[in-house]
Amino acid sequence: MGHSRRDKQTTHERIVRVAAKRFRERGLEGIGVADVMKEAGVTVGGFYKHFGSRDELVVEALATAFKDLDVWEEHTADMAQLLQNYLTEAHRDAPGTGCAMGALLGDMTRGSKSARALYTARVKRSLAFSSALLSSSQRGDKRGRALLFLSALLGAINLSRAVSDPNLSREILHGVRDELIGLVKPGSHMG
Amino acid sequence: MGHSRRDKQTTHERIVRVAAKRFRERGLEGIGVADVMKEAGVTVGGFYKHFGSRDELVVEALATAFKDLDVWEEHTADMAQLLQNYLTEAHRDAPGTGCAMGALLGDMTRGSKSARALYTARVKRSLAFSSALLSSSQRGDKRGRALLFLSALLGAINLSRAVSDPNLSREILHGVRDELIGLVKPGSHMG
DNA sequence: ATTATCTATAGATCTATAGATAATGC
DNA sequence: ATTATCTATAGATCTATAGATAATGC
């Protein structure tokens, strides 16, 4: 266990990365600071030398988790591709590395002021991104369509994780995906 | 404080009704058994004469909260009316008496087996109901459309509660509502 | 000397249980 | 006698802090 300033920084990053993963998997109250520290390879006593409060960890972990979304968006060329990647069983089963907006949607209703502010800013970025993706295929109200697409994506990934019937879960993912693709490519018919 | 068997039954119902409201408002972990009992006008010690475990209260409260949805559906004549009632600021601001599928969507991902089973059954009912409402206006894949509408409704009400910007929150509700109405009534144009 | 991390623990929860109290119901 | 509810508390969390230990860095 190192004791240099550089070591402290890497420890800090390790703590935040563990939290960013576990919060997405288990919710913002789903893991305590002691277990996060333990998984990062340190003990609980040092926590408040790294963060002023538990909520500061939440905010930093949220910011880190949102960076995964930035990377995801950079590699997304069109709306069909986004839908094909987002509404999958692989994404549903890996919330820890998946979309933090989806994984923490329910928690945000009761989140701290600073956590909700960060979440809100990320929602605005995603709406702008969706709008841009829709501009090629969409004539009319791009903003409205972006709001619908984001709501449907977040709703479907959460619903697919909530239901205990595997067939229904799969049907939700694929059904919503196909419907939204149908809205982007009005020419194609399915089913 | 009564001590008869009839009194016990009304006490039991009072406990469950308090829980059904508070769980929707604060999440399934958002209130403890002691506070639920207190709000129902009794003390914590009697809890386990009413329920075998905390999770049994969760399941009963969930069933009670879902009855509100049954009543709501009975009074809903068409999809446009459903959208007009569901995606409102009044509903967003009153989760305790609103749609339990929406209020507890995020919690269900990590809920108990029995709670998720109950939730899953309710989702299936809602999908059947939405399908029936869509049958008049929809030609093709009613099931797919029902999956999209349910996902969009749950996503939008959660997102409107999650963001801290009031203007964005309102925009989500109204934007998604108008888009979905546009899908039900393809003839009408807006914006 | 400073500081990154450690061990240990205070104080505030929360679920669940034990045993007392005061009614009901045979 | 039975039972619905009460007071009190055990035991398991969890956040936050105090003080010790063992490195770094001037």
Coordinates of C-alpha atoms in Angstrom, one line a residue, chain A residues 1-188:
Chain A
M1 CA 0.0 0.0 0.0
G2 CA 1.7 3.2 -1.2
H3 CA 1.8 6.4 0.8
S4 CA 2.9 9.0 -1.9
R5 CA 0.7 11.7 -3.3
R6 CA 0.6 9.9 -6.6
D7 CA -0.5 6.8 -4.9
K8 CA -3.3 8.7 -3.2
Q9 CA -4.5 9.9 -6.6
T10 CA -4.6 6.4 -8.1
T11 CA -6.3 5.2 -4.9
H12 CA -8.9 8.0 -5.3
E13 CA -9.5 7.0 -8.9
R14 CA -9.8 3.3 -7.9
I15 CA -12.4 4.2 -5.3
V16 CA -14.5 6.3 -7.7
R17 CA -14.3 3.6 -10.4
V18 CA -15.5 0.9 -8.0
A19 CA -18.4 3.2 -6.9
A20 CA -19.3 4.1 -10.5
K21 CA -19.7 0.4 -11.2
R22 CA -21.5 -0.7 -8.0
F23 CA -23.8 2.2 -7.8
R24 CA -25.1 1.4 -11.3
E25 CA -25.5 -2.3 -10.4
R26 CA -27.1 -1.9 -6.9
G27 CA -28.4 1.7 -6.8
L28 CA -27.0 4.7 -4.9
E29 CA -27.8 3.2 -1.5
G30 CA -26.9 -0.3 -2.6
I31 CA -23.3 -0.3 -1.3
G32 CA -21.7 1.4 1.7
V33 CA -18.5 3.3 1.8
A34 CA -16.8 0.5 3.7
D35 CA -17.4 -2.0 1.0
V36 CA -16.4 0.4 -1.8
M37 CA -13.1 1.1 0.0
K38 CA -12.5 -2.6 0.6
E39 CA -13.1 -3.4 -3.1
A40 CA -10.7 -0.6 -4.0
G41 CA -8.1 -2.3 -1.8
V42 CA -8.0 0.1 1.2
T43 CA -9.8 0.4 4.5
V44 CA -12.8 2.5 5.5
G45 CA -10.9 4.9 7.8
G46 CA -9.2 6.8 5.0
F47 CA -12.5 7.6 3.2
Y48 CA -12.9 11.1 4.6
K49 CA -9.4 12.1 3.6
H50 CA -10.7 11.5 0.0
F51 CA -14.3 12.8 0.2
G52 CA -16.0 15.3 2.4
S53 CA -19.1 13.1 2.6
R54 CA -20.6 10.0 1.1
D55 CA -22.6 12.2 -1.3
E56 CA -19.3 13.6 -2.7
L57 CA -18.4 10.1 -3.7
V58 CA -21.9 9.7 -5.3
V59 CA -21.3 12.9 -7.4
E60 CA -17.8 11.9 -8.5
A61 CA -19.0 8.3 -9.3
L62 CA -21.8 9.7 -11.4
A63 CA -19.5 12.0 -13.3
T64 CA -17.2 9.0 -14.0
A65 CA -20.1 6.8 -15.1
F66 CA -21.4 9.5 -17.5
K67 CA -18.0 9.5 -19.2
D68 CA -18.8 6.0 -20.4
L69 CA -21.9 7.6 -22.1
D70 CA -19.7 10.2 -23.8
V71 CA -17.5 7.5 -25.2
W72 CA -20.6 5.5 -26.3
E73 CA -22.0 8.5 -28.1
E74 CA -18.7 9.2 -29.9
H75 CA -18.9 5.7 -31.4
T76 CA -22.5 6.0 -32.5
A77 CA -23.1 7.1 -36.1
D78 CA -26.9 6.9 -36.4
M79 CA -30.1 6.2 -34.4
A80 CA -30.6 2.7 -35.7
Q81 CA -27.1 1.8 -34.4
L82 CA -27.8 3.4 -31.0
L83 CA -31.0 1.4 -30.7
Q84 CA -29.3 -1.9 -31.7
N85 CA -26.7 -1.4 -29.0
Y86 CA -28.8 0.1 -26.2
L87 CA -31.8 -2.3 -26.3
T88 CA -30.0 -5.5 -25.9
E89 CA -29.8 -8.3 -23.4
A90 CA -26.1 -7.7 -23.0
H91 CA -26.7 -4.1 -21.9
R92 CA -29.6 -5.2 -19.7
D93 CA -27.4 -7.7 -17.9
A94 CA -24.4 -5.4 -17.4
P95 CA -25.7 -2.3 -15.7
G96 CA -22.3 -1.8 -14.0
T97 CA -20.7 -0.8 -17.3
G98 CA -23.9 0.3 -19.1
C99 CA -25.8 3.6 -19.4
A100 CA -25.9 5.4 -16.0
M101 CA -28.9 7.5 -17.0
G102 CA -30.8 4.2 -17.3
A103 CA -29.4 2.4 -14.3
L104 CA -29.9 5.4 -11.9
L105 CA -33.1 6.8 -13.3
G106 CA -35.2 5.7 -10.3
D107 CA -32.7 6.7 -7.7
M108 CA -32.5 10.2 -9.1
T109 CA -36.0 11.1 -8.0
R110 CA -34.8 11.0 -4.4
G111 CA -31.1 11.9 -5.0
S112 CA -29.2 14.9 -3.5
K113 CA -29.4 18.3 -5.1
S114 CA -25.9 18.1 -6.6
A115 CA -26.4 14.5 -7.9
R116 CA -29.7 15.6 -9.6
A117 CA -28.0 18.7 -11.1
L118 CA -25.3 16.5 -12.7
Y119 CA -28.0 14.0 -13.9
T120 CA -30.1 16.8 -15.4
A121 CA -27.1 18.2 -17.3
R122 CA -26.4 14.7 -18.8
V123 CA -30.1 14.4 -19.8
K124 CA -29.8 17.7 -21.7
R125 CA -26.6 16.4 -23.5
S126 CA -28.4 13.2 -24.5
L127 CA -31.4 15.1 -25.8
A128 CA -29.2 17.3 -28.0
F129 CA -27.3 14.2 -29.2
S130 CA -30.5 12.3 -30.1
S131 CA -31.9 15.4 -31.8
A132 CA -28.7 15.5 -34.0
L133 CA -29.0 11.8 -34.8
L134 CA -32.7 12.2 -35.8
S135 CA -32.2 15.3 -38.0
S136 CA -31.3 13.2 -41.1
S137 CA -34.4 11.0 -41.1
Q138 CA -36.9 13.3 -39.3
R139 CA -38.9 16.1 -41.0
G140 CA -40.9 17.8 -38.2
D141 CA -40.5 18.1 -34.5
K142 CA -37.0 16.7 -33.8
R143 CA -37.1 17.9 -30.1
G144 CA -40.3 16.0 -29.4
R145 CA -39.0 12.9 -31.1
A146 CA -35.8 13.1 -29.0
L147 CA -37.8 13.3 -25.8
L148 CA -39.9 10.3 -26.9
F149 CA -36.8 8.2 -27.9
L150 CA -34.9 9.0 -24.6
S151 CA -38.0 8.2 -22.5
A152 CA -38.7 5.0 -24.3
L153 CA -35.0 3.9 -24.1
L154 CA -34.8 4.6 -20.4
G155 CA -38.2 3.1 -19.7
A156 CA -37.5 -0.1 -21.7
I157 CA -34.1 -0.9 -20.2
N158 CA -35.5 -0.3 -16.7
L159 CA -38.6 -2.4 -17.4
S160 CA -36.6 -5.2 -19.0
R161 CA -34.6 -5.3 -15.7
A162 CA -37.6 -5.1 -13.5
V163 CA -39.7 -7.9 -14.8
S164 CA -38.9 -11.5 -13.6
D165 CA -40.2 -13.2 -16.7
P166 CA -37.3 -13.7 -19.2
N167 CA -39.5 -14.0 -22.2
L168 CA -41.3 -10.7 -21.4
S169 CA -38.0 -9.0 -20.7
R170 CA -36.7 -10.0 -24.1
E171 CA -40.0 -9.0 -25.7
I172 CA -39.7 -5.5 -24.2
L173 CA -36.2 -4.9 -25.5
H174 CA -36.8 -6.2 -29.0
G175 CA -40.4 -4.9 -29.3
V176 CA -39.5 -1.3 -28.4
R177 CA -36.3 -1.4 -30.5
D178 CA -38.3 -2.5 -33.6
E179 CA -41.0 0.1 -33.0
L180 CA -38.4 2.9 -32.7
I181 CA -36.5 1.7 -35.7
G182 CA -39.8 1.8 -37.6
L183 CA -40.2 5.5 -36.6
V184 CA -36.7 6.3 -37.9
K185 CA -37.1 4.5 -41.1
P186 CA -40.8 5.0 -42.0
G187 CA -40.3 3.1 -45.3
S188 CA -39.6 -0.3 -43.8

